[in-house]
């Protein structure tokens, strides 16, 4: 689990303009692009480690149906965000990195054009 968390943080930092830092007020690793969050590594109210990411609503539903460890986004809009309960996760690093990249792309697409242009996208 720690290996996956570190891999996701390293992966995110390769994305243009992205930063990952510990956000004390949320008690999580916060994945930031231009002041918006595109992913999070933290805990749910049961104290389970979770990875929260944005996705297309239809894809989010399919993932939840396919995998019992993928649940509606914790403390996020349940239509657009999912969380993976990491201790139950069977996805590999590459699959999780793809979900992270998609999340980043969806959040970047909603940023103002001027901000997107500074990212060299």
mmCIF file of N, CA and C in Angstrom:
data_model
loop_
_atom_site.group_PDB
_atom_site.id
_atom_site.type_symbol
_atom_site.label_atom_id
_atom_site.label_comp_id
_atom_site.label_asym_id
_atom_site.label_seq_id
_atom_site.Cartn_x
_atom_site.Cartn_y
_atom_site.Cartn_z
ATOM 1 N N UNK A 1 0.831 -1.202 0.000
ATOM 2 C CA UNK A 1 0.000 0.000 0.000
ATOM 3 C C UNK A 1 0.873 1.262 0.000
ATOM 4 N N UNK A 2 1.910 1.291 0.837
ATOM 5 C CA UNK A 2 2.785 2.470 0.872
ATOM 6 C C UNK A 2 3.507 2.649 -0.468
ATOM 7 N N UNK A 3 3.884 1.532 -1.075
ATOM 8 C CA UNK A 3 4.563 1.581 -2.375
ATOM 9 C C UNK A 3 3.647 2.235 -3.416
ATOM 10 N N UNK A 4 2.376 1.848 -3.406
ATOM 11 C CA UNK A 4 1.411 2.425 -4.340
ATOM 12 C C UNK A 4 1.235 3.917 -4.072
ATOM 13 N N UNK A 5 1.105 4.298 -2.810
ATOM 14 C CA UNK A 5 0.940 5.724 -2.474
ATOM 15 C C UNK A 5 2.116 6.547 -2.992
ATOM 16 N N UNK A 6 3.324 6.061 -2.747
ATOM 17 C CA UNK A 6 4.522 6.782 -3.192
ATOM 18 C C UNK A 6 4.579 6.845 -4.718
ATOM 19 N N UNK A 7 4.202 5.756 -5.382
ATOM 20 C CA UNK A 7 4.198 5.728 -6.850
ATOM 21 C C UNK A 7 3.206 6.744 -7.409
ATOM 22 N N UNK A 8 2.027 6.850 -6.798
ATOM 23 C CA UNK A 8 1.020 7.811 -7.262
ATOM 24 C C UNK A 8 1.510 9.244 -7.072
ATOM 25 N N UNK A 9 2.154 9.510 -5.953
ATOM 26 C CA UNK A 9 2.678 10.863 -5.709
ATOM 27 C C UNK A 9 3.758 11.204 -6.742
ATOM 28 N N UNK A 10 4.667 10.265 -6.988
ATOM 29 C CA UNK A 10 5.733 10.491 -7.987
ATOM 30 C C UNK A 10 5.130 10.711 -9.374
ATOM 31 N N UNK A 11 4.148 9.891 -9.723
ATOM 32 C CA UNK A 11 3.486 10.006 -11.028
ATOM 33 C C UNK A 11 2.843 11.379 -11.182
ATOM 34 N N UNK A 12 2.108 11.817 -10.183
ATOM 35 C CA UNK A 12 1.405 13.108 -10.259
ATOM 36 C C UNK A 12 2.373 14.265 -10.459
ATOM 37 N N UNK A 13 3.534 14.163 -9.852
ATOM 38 C CA UNK A 13 4.489 15.266 -9.962
ATOM 39 C C UNK A 13 5.118 15.360 -11.347
ATOM 40 N N UNK A 14 4.860 14.379 -12.219
ATOM 41 C CA UNK A 14 5.329 14.466 -13.611
ATOM 42 C C UNK A 14 4.309 15.210 -14.478
ATOM 43 N N UNK A 15 3.106 15.452 -13.966
ATOM 44 C CA UNK A 15 2.068 16.138 -14.741
ATOM 45 C C UNK A 15 2.349 17.643 -14.736
ATOM 46 N N UNK A 16 2.200 18.316 -15.879
ATOM 47 C CA UNK A 16 2.469 19.758 -15.949
ATOM 48 C C UNK A 16 1.668 20.555 -14.905
ATOM 49 N N UNK A 17 2.393 21.320 -14.079
ATOM 50 C CA UNK A 17 1.758 22.202 -13.103
ATOM 51 C C UNK A 17 1.256 21.537 -11.840
ATOM 52 N N UNK A 18 1.345 20.219 -11.754
ATOM 53 C CA UNK A 18 0.799 19.505 -10.585
ATOM 54 C C UNK A 18 1.780 19.505 -9.418
ATOM 55 N N UNK A 19 1.228 19.598 -8.219
ATOM 56 C CA UNK A 19 2.019 19.458 -7.004
ATOM 57 C C UNK A 19 1.266 18.536 -6.053
ATOM 58 N N UNK A 20 2.020 17.874 -5.200
ATOM 59 C CA UNK A 20 1.432 17.011 -4.183
ATOM 60 C C UNK A 20 2.026 17.445 -2.854
ATOM 61 N N UNK A 21 1.159 17.697 -1.890
ATOM 62 C CA UNK A 21 1.653 18.106 -0.574
ATOM 63 C C UNK A 21 0.691 17.623 0.508
ATOM 64 N N UNK A 22 1.197 17.573 1.732
ATOM 65 C CA UNK A 22 0.348 17.188 2.849
ATOM 66 C C UNK A 22 -0.506 18.387 3.217
ATOM 67 N N UNK A 23 -1.810 18.189 3.225
ATOM 68 C CA UNK A 23 -2.741 19.264 3.593
ATOM 69 C C UNK A 23 -3.263 18.960 4.990
ATOM 70 N N UNK A 24 -2.762 19.714 5.943
ATOM 71 C CA UNK A 24 -3.064 19.457 7.347
ATOM 72 C C UNK A 24 -4.553 19.542 7.659
ATOM 73 N N UNK A 25 -5.230 20.546 7.104
ATOM 74 C CA UNK A 25 -6.654 20.736 7.419
ATOM 75 C C UNK A 25 -7.502 19.545 6.966
ATOM 76 N N UNK A 26 -7.037 18.807 5.977
ATOM 77 C CA UNK A 26 -7.763 17.627 5.496
ATOM 78 C C UNK A 26 -7.106 16.336 5.969
ATOM 79 N N UNK A 27 -5.911 16.439 6.560
ATOM 80 C CA UNK A 27 -5.129 15.281 6.998
ATOM 81 C C UNK A 27 -4.958 14.286 5.856
ATOM 82 N N UNK A 28 -4.426 14.795 4.735
ATOM 83 C CA UNK A 28 -4.267 13.940 3.559
ATOM 84 C C UNK A 28 -3.132 14.454 2.687
ATOM 85 N N UNK A 29 -2.708 13.619 1.752
ATOM 86 C CA UNK A 29 -1.829 14.066 0.675
ATOM 87 C C UNK A 29 -2.754 14.605 -0.409
ATOM 88 N N UNK A 30 -2.556 15.867 -0.742
ATOM 89 C CA UNK A 30 -3.440 16.627 -1.617
ATOM 90 C C UNK A 30 -2.760 16.803 -2.970
ATOM 91 N N UNK A 31 -3.428 16.397 -4.029
ATOM 92 C CA UNK A 31 -2.899 16.489 -5.388
ATOM 93 C C UNK A 31 -3.515 17.723 -6.030
ATOM 94 N N UNK A 32 -2.692 18.735 -6.301
ATOM 95 C CA UNK A 32 -3.164 20.065 -6.657
ATOM 96 C C UNK A 32 -2.743 20.458 -8.067
ATOM 97 N N UNK A 33 -3.676 21.084 -8.778
ATOM 98 C CA UNK A 33 -3.360 21.719 -10.050
ATOM 99 C C UNK A 33 -4.058 23.075 -10.060
ATOM 100 N N UNK A 34 -3.274 24.143 -10.051
ATOM 101 C CA UNK A 34 -3.804 25.518 -10.094
ATOM 102 C C UNK A 34 -4.845 25.771 -8.990
ATOM 103 N N UNK A 35 -4.583 25.251 -7.796
ATOM 104 C CA UNK A 35 -5.471 25.487 -6.670
ATOM 105 C C UNK A 35 -6.685 24.575 -6.605
ATOM 106 N N UNK A 36 -6.796 23.647 -7.528
ATOM 107 C CA UNK A 36 -7.908 22.684 -7.530
ATOM 108 C C UNK A 36 -7.361 21.307 -7.196
ATOM 109 N N UNK A 37 -8.148 20.502 -6.493
ATOM 110 C CA UNK A 37 -7.638 19.164 -6.212
ATOM 111 C C UNK A 37 -8.081 18.199 -7.284
ATOM 112 N N UNK A 38 -7.156 17.316 -7.691
ATOM 113 C CA UNK A 38 -7.498 16.310 -8.695
ATOM 114 C C UNK A 38 -7.384 14.903 -8.134
ATOM 115 N N UNK A 39 -6.853 14.763 -6.935
ATOM 116 C CA UNK A 39 -6.820 13.465 -6.260
ATOM 117 C C UNK A 39 -6.422 13.691 -4.805
ATOM 118 N N UNK A 40 -6.599 12.636 -4.009
ATOM 119 C CA UNK A 40 -6.295 12.728 -2.593
ATOM 120 C C UNK A 40 -5.953 11.340 -2.065
ATOM 121 N N UNK A 41 -4.978 11.286 -1.186
ATOM 122 C CA UNK A 41 -4.671 10.064 -0.445
ATOM 123 C C UNK A 41 -4.867 10.385 1.027
ATOM 124 N N UNK A 42 -5.824 9.731 1.648
ATOM 125 C CA UNK A 42 -6.123 10.005 3.048
ATOM 126 C C UNK A 42 -6.813 8.815 3.677
ATOM 127 N N UNK A 43 -7.693 9.109 4.629
ATOM 128 C CA UNK A 43 -8.458 8.062 5.305
ATOM 129 C C UNK A 43 -9.927 8.428 5.320
ATOM 130 N N UNK A 44 -10.776 7.399 5.296
ATOM 131 C CA UNK A 44 -12.208 7.630 5.457
ATOM 132 C C UNK A 44 -12.534 7.629 6.950
ATOM 133 N N UNK A 45 -13.813 7.779 7.290
ATOM 134 C CA UNK A 45 -14.168 7.878 8.714
ATOM 135 C C UNK A 45 -13.914 6.584 9.481
ATOM 136 N N UNK A 46 -13.768 5.466 8.763
ATOM 137 C CA UNK A 46 -13.441 4.189 9.413
ATOM 138 C C UNK A 46 -11.938 4.054 9.637
ATOM 139 N N UNK A 47 -11.164 5.039 9.172
ATOM 140 C CA UNK A 47 -9.717 4.995 9.331
ATOM 141 C C UNK A 47 -9.003 4.174 8.269
ATOM 142 N N UNK A 48 -9.733 3.826 7.202
ATOM 143 C CA UNK A 48 -9.130 3.056 6.110
ATOM 144 C C UNK A 48 -8.446 4.007 5.128
ATOM 145 N N UNK A 49 -7.264 3.615 4.664
ATOM 146 C CA UNK A 49 -6.561 4.411 3.658
ATOM 147 C C UNK A 49 -7.352 4.378 2.355
ATOM 148 N N UNK A 50 -7.515 5.566 1.750
ATOM 149 C CA UNK A 50 -8.264 5.675 0.500
ATOM 150 C C UNK A 50 -7.523 6.559 -0.505
ATOM 151 N N UNK A 51 -7.799 6.292 -1.760
ATOM 152 C CA UNK A 51 -7.315 7.094 -2.884
ATOM 153 C C UNK A 51 -8.559 7.614 -3.592
ATOM 154 N N UNK A 52 -8.735 8.935 -3.616
ATOM 155 C CA UNK A 52 -9.919 9.551 -4.218
ATOM 156 C C UNK A 52 -9.513 10.225 -5.525
ATOM 157 N N UNK A 53 -10.307 10.007 -6.565
ATOM 158 C CA UNK A 53 -9.990 10.527 -7.896
ATOM 159 C C UNK A 53 -11.270 10.864 -8.639
ATOM 160 N N UNK A 54 -11.138 11.746 -9.641
ATOM 161 C CA UNK A 54 -12.279 12.168 -10.456
ATOM 162 C C UNK A 54 -12.393 11.272 -11.684
ATOM 163 N N UNK A 55 -13.635 11.048 -12.127
ATOM 164 C CA UNK A 55 -13.867 10.262 -13.330
ATOM 165 C C UNK A 55 -15.144 10.701 -14.022
ATOM 166 N N UNK A 56 -15.358 10.174 -15.199
ATOM 167 C CA UNK A 56 -16.616 10.425 -15.912
ATOM 168 C C UNK A 56 -17.725 9.697 -15.152
ATOM 169 N N UNK A 57 -18.906 10.314 -14.983
ATOM 170 C CA UNK A 57 -19.975 9.677 -14.213
ATOM 171 C C UNK A 57 -20.293 8.237 -14.628
ATOM 172 N N UNK A 58 -20.370 7.974 -15.940
ATOM 173 C CA UNK A 58 -20.711 6.625 -16.404
ATOM 174 C C UNK A 58 -19.600 5.634 -16.033
ATOM 175 N N UNK A 59 -18.340 6.062 -16.221
ATOM 176 C CA UNK A 59 -17.201 5.208 -15.883
ATOM 177 C C UNK A 59 -17.154 4.947 -14.374
ATOM 178 N N UNK A 60 -17.459 5.974 -13.594
ATOM 179 C CA UNK A 60 -17.462 5.808 -12.137
ATOM 180 C C UNK A 60 -18.443 4.719 -11.717
ATOM 181 N N UNK A 61 -19.638 4.747 -12.311
ATOM 182 C CA UNK A 61 -20.650 3.735 -12.002
ATOM 183 C C UNK A 61 -20.155 2.335 -12.365
ATOM 184 N N UNK A 62 -19.564 2.214 -13.544
ATOM 185 C CA UNK A 62 -19.054 0.916 -13.992
ATOM 186 C C UNK A 62 -17.969 0.395 -13.055
ATOM 187 N N UNK A 63 -17.050 1.275 -12.659
ATOM 188 C CA UNK A 63 -15.980 0.860 -11.743
ATOM 189 C C UNK A 63 -16.556 0.371 -10.416
ATOM 190 N N UNK A 64 -17.569 1.075 -9.908
ATOM 191 C CA UNK A 64 -18.193 0.680 -8.633
ATOM 192 C C UNK A 64 -18.889 -0.667 -8.751
ATOM 193 N N UNK A 65 -19.493 -0.916 -9.924
ATOM 194 C CA UNK A 65 -20.162 -2.201 -10.138
ATOM 195 C C UNK A 65 -19.147 -3.336 -10.273
ATOM 196 N N UNK A 66 -18.027 -3.031 -10.910
ATOM 197 C CA UNK A 66 -17.015 -4.040 -11.202
ATOM 198 C C UNK A 66 -16.147 -4.393 -9.990
ATOM 199 N N UNK A 67 -15.849 -3.398 -9.146
ATOM 200 C CA UNK A 67 -14.925 -3.601 -8.024
ATOM 201 C C UNK A 67 -15.574 -3.174 -6.709
ATOM 202 N N UNK A 68 -15.638 -4.079 -5.751
ATOM 203 C CA UNK A 68 -16.263 -3.764 -4.459
ATOM 204 C C UNK A 68 -15.458 -2.746 -3.654
ATOM 205 N N UNK A 69 -14.159 -2.618 -3.935
ATOM 206 C CA UNK A 69 -13.304 -1.682 -3.192
ATOM 207 C C UNK A 69 -13.325 -0.270 -3.777
ATOM 208 N N UNK A 70 -14.058 -0.071 -4.876
ATOM 209 C CA UNK A 70 -14.237 1.279 -5.433
ATOM 210 C C UNK A 70 -15.630 1.744 -5.035
ATOM 211 N N UNK A 71 -15.646 2.849 -4.297
ATOM 212 C CA UNK A 71 -16.887 3.365 -3.714
ATOM 213 C C UNK A 71 -17.065 4.833 -4.110
ATOM 214 N N UNK A 72 -18.275 5.372 -3.940
ATOM 215 C CA UNK A 72 -18.466 6.801 -4.237
ATOM 216 C C UNK A 72 -17.444 7.647 -3.475
ATOM 217 N N UNK A 73 -16.999 8.716 -4.096
ATOM 218 C CA UNK A 73 -15.953 9.570 -3.531
ATOM 219 C C UNK A 73 -16.228 10.009 -2.106
ATOM 220 N N UNK A 74 -15.246 9.791 -1.257
ATOM 221 C CA UNK A 74 -15.357 10.190 0.150
ATOM 222 C C UNK A 74 -15.230 11.697 0.250
ATOM 223 N N UNK A 75 -16.204 12.322 0.877
ATOM 224 C CA UNK A 75 -16.244 13.780 1.040
ATOM 225 C C UNK A 75 -16.119 14.496 -0.294
ATOM 226 N N UNK A 76 -16.718 13.947 -1.331
ATOM 227 C CA UNK A 76 -16.660 14.563 -2.661
ATOM 228 C C UNK A 76 -17.986 14.292 -3.376
ATOM 229 N N UNK A 77 -18.219 14.992 -4.469
ATOM 230 C CA UNK A 77 -19.419 14.786 -5.269
ATOM 231 C C UNK A 77 -19.434 13.336 -5.758
ATOM 232 N N UNK A 78 -20.428 12.588 -5.319
ATOM 233 C CA UNK A 78 -20.480 11.137 -5.567
ATOM 234 C C UNK A 78 -20.671 10.787 -7.041
ATOM 235 N N UNK A 79 -21.134 11.723 -7.844
ATOM 236 C CA UNK A 79 -21.313 11.472 -9.270
ATOM 237 C C UNK A 79 -19.969 11.507 -9.995
ATOM 238 N N UNK A 80 -19.124 12.449 -9.600
ATOM 239 C CA UNK A 80 -17.888 12.706 -10.336
ATOM 240 C C UNK A 80 -16.630 12.122 -9.693
ATOM 241 N N UNK A 81 -16.733 11.652 -8.458
ATOM 242 C CA UNK A 81 -15.549 11.195 -7.726
ATOM 243 C C UNK A 81 -15.757 9.789 -7.170
ATOM 244 N N UNK A 82 -14.683 9.000 -7.201
ATOM 245 C CA UNK A 82 -14.648 7.667 -6.604
ATOM 246 C C UNK A 82 -13.507 7.608 -5.597
ATOM 247 N N UNK A 83 -13.604 6.680 -4.666
ATOM 248 C CA UNK A 83 -12.511 6.386 -3.748
ATOM 249 C C UNK A 83 -12.218 4.892 -3.809
ATOM 250 N N UNK A 84 -10.937 4.567 -3.750
ATOM 251 C CA UNK A 84 -10.504 3.175 -3.676
ATOM 252 C C UNK A 84 -10.095 2.907 -2.234
ATOM 253 N N UNK A 85 -10.657 1.864 -1.645
ATOM 254 C CA UNK A 85 -10.238 1.437 -0.305
ATOM 255 C C UNK A 85 -8.955 0.629 -0.526
ATOM 256 N N UNK A 86 -7.831 1.202 -0.144
ATOM 257 C CA UNK A 86 -6.534 0.659 -0.546
ATOM 258 C C UNK A 86 -6.237 -0.732 0.006
ATOM 259 N N UNK A 87 -6.684 -1.044 1.207
ATOM 260 C CA UNK A 87 -6.359 -2.367 1.756
ATOM 261 C C UNK A 87 -7.058 -3.490 0.991
ATOM 262 N N UNK A 88 -8.136 -3.157 0.275
ATOM 263 C CA UNK A 88 -8.879 -4.152 -0.510
ATOM 264 C C UNK A 88 -8.542 -4.096 -2.000
ATOM 265 N N UNK A 89 -7.787 -3.078 -2.404
ATOM 266 C CA UNK A 89 -7.489 -2.816 -3.809
ATOM 267 C C UNK A 89 -6.740 -3.975 -4.478
ATOM 268 N N UNK A 90 -7.220 -4.365 -5.659
ATOM 269 C CA UNK A 90 -6.518 -5.381 -6.453
ATOM 270 C C UNK A 90 -5.998 -4.803 -7.774
ATOM 271 N N UNK A 91 -6.206 -3.507 -8.005
ATOM 272 C CA UNK A 91 -5.678 -2.878 -9.210
ATOM 273 C C UNK A 91 -4.172 -2.728 -9.059
ATOM 274 N N UNK A 92 -3.446 -2.831 -10.172
ATOM 275 C CA UNK A 92 -1.997 -2.649 -10.075
ATOM 276 C C UNK A 92 -1.642 -1.162 -10.184
ATOM 277 N N UNK A 93 -0.361 -0.895 -10.013
ATOM 278 C CA UNK A 93 0.144 0.481 -10.021
ATOM 279 C C UNK A 93 -0.210 1.204 -11.321
ATOM 280 N N UNK A 94 -0.080 0.498 -12.436
ATOM 281 C CA UNK A 94 -0.351 1.091 -13.750
ATOM 282 C C UNK A 94 -1.828 1.491 -13.880
ATOM 283 N N UNK A 95 -2.720 0.625 -13.417
ATOM 284 C CA UNK A 95 -4.159 0.922 -13.488
ATOM 285 C C UNK A 95 -4.507 2.124 -12.605
ATOM 286 N N UNK A 96 -3.937 2.179 -11.417
ATOM 287 C CA UNK A 96 -4.192 3.316 -10.518
ATOM 288 C C UNK A 96 -3.611 4.600 -11.101
ATOM 289 N N UNK A 97 -2.425 4.507 -11.716
ATOM 290 C CA UNK A 97 -1.812 5.681 -12.344
ATOM 291 C C UNK A 97 -2.675 6.188 -13.499
ATOM 292 N N UNK A 98 -3.312 5.275 -14.231
ATOM 293 C CA UNK A 98 -4.200 5.686 -15.330
ATOM 294 C C UNK A 98 -5.424 6.426 -14.789
ATOM 295 N N UNK A 99 -5.968 5.974 -13.675
ATOM 296 C CA UNK A 99 -7.096 6.661 -13.039
ATOM 297 C C UNK A 99 -6.666 8.058 -12.565
ATOM 298 N N UNK A 100 -5.461 8.152 -12.029
ATOM 299 C CA UNK A 100 -4.918 9.430 -11.572
ATOM 300 C C UNK A 100 -4.758 10.392 -12.742
ATOM 301 N N UNK A 101 -4.202 9.907 -13.852
ATOM 302 C CA UNK A 101 -3.986 10.742 -15.040
ATOM 303 C C UNK A 101 -5.318 11.250 -15.593
ATOM 304 N N UNK A 102 -6.305 10.376 -15.654
ATOM 305 C CA UNK A 102 -7.637 10.763 -16.145
ATOM 306 C C UNK A 102 -8.236 11.845 -15.233
ATOM 307 N N UNK A 103 -8.078 11.674 -13.932
ATOM 308 C CA UNK A 103 -8.580 12.650 -12.971
ATOM 309 C C UNK A 103 -7.935 14.018 -13.215
ATOM 310 N N UNK A 104 -6.624 14.013 -13.359
ATOM 311 C CA UNK A 104 -5.877 15.246 -13.651
ATOM 312 C C UNK A 104 -6.426 15.901 -14.920
ATOM 313 N N UNK A 105 -6.582 15.108 -15.987
ATOM 314 C CA UNK A 105 -7.052 15.643 -17.270
ATOM 315 C C UNK A 105 -8.450 16.242 -17.162
ATOM 316 N N UNK A 106 -9.329 15.589 -16.406
ATOM 317 C CA UNK A 106 -10.695 16.106 -16.235
ATOM 318 C C UNK A 106 -10.697 17.438 -15.483
ATOM 319 N N UNK A 107 -9.863 17.557 -14.464
ATOM 320 C CA UNK A 107 -9.800 18.807 -13.693
ATOM 321 C C UNK A 107 -9.149 19.901 -14.538
ATOM 322 N N UNK A 108 -8.072 19.585 -15.249
ATOM 323 C CA UNK A 108 -7.410 20.569 -16.109
ATOM 324 C C UNK A 108 -8.388 21.092 -17.171
ATOM 325 N N UNK A 109 -9.195 20.218 -17.729
ATOM 326 C CA UNK A 109 -10.147 20.621 -18.773
ATOM 327 C C UNK A 109 -11.140 21.672 -18.285
ATOM 328 N N UNK A 110 -11.380 21.721 -16.982
ATOM 329 C CA UNK A 110 -12.329 22.693 -16.411
ATOM 330 C C UNK A 110 -11.647 23.997 -15.989
ATOM 331 N N UNK A 111 -10.319 24.044 -16.055
ATOM 332 C CA UNK A 111 -9.606 25.267 -15.679
ATOM 333 C C UNK A 111 -9.788 26.328 -16.763
ATOM 334 N N UNK A 112 -9.689 27.610 -16.377
ATOM 335 C CA UNK A 112 -9.773 28.666 -17.395
ATOM 336 C C UNK A 112 -8.684 28.483 -18.460
ATOM 337 N N UNK A 113 -9.006 28.886 -19.679
ATOM 338 C CA UNK A 113 -8.088 28.698 -20.807
ATOM 339 C C UNK A 113 -6.707 29.297 -20.517
ATOM 340 N N UNK A 114 -6.673 30.487 -19.921
ATOM 341 C CA UNK A 114 -5.390 31.129 -19.621
ATOM 342 C C UNK A 114 -4.532 30.271 -18.695
ATOM 343 N N UNK A 115 -5.168 29.637 -17.725
ATOM 344 C CA UNK A 115 -4.434 28.764 -16.805
ATOM 345 C C UNK A 115 -3.936 27.540 -17.548
ATOM 346 N N UNK A 116 -4.796 26.931 -18.358
ATOM 347 C CA UNK A 116 -4.390 25.756 -19.148
ATOM 348 C C UNK A 116 -3.197 26.061 -20.038
ATOM 349 N N UNK A 117 -3.192 27.280 -20.632
ATOM 350 C CA UNK A 117 -2.093 27.654 -21.523
ATOM 351 C C UNK A 117 -0.775 27.720 -20.773
ATOM 352 N N UNK A 118 -0.787 28.099 -19.511
ATOM 353 C CA UNK A 118 0.470 28.179 -18.741
ATOM 354 C C UNK A 118 1.011 26.788 -18.395
ATOM 355 N N UNK A 119 0.190 25.769 -18.543
ATOM 356 C CA UNK A 119 0.626 24.410 -18.222
ATOM 357 C C UNK A 119 1.352 23.748 -19.379
ATOM 358 N N UNK A 120 1.316 24.403 -20.550
ATOM 359 C CA UNK A 120 1.970 23.828 -21.721
ATOM 360 C C UNK A 120 1.248 22.601 -22.234
ATOM 361 N N UNK A 121 -0.046 22.553 -21.976
ATOM 362 C CA UNK A 121 -0.859 21.399 -22.429
ATOM 363 C C UNK A 121 -1.052 21.467 -23.935
#
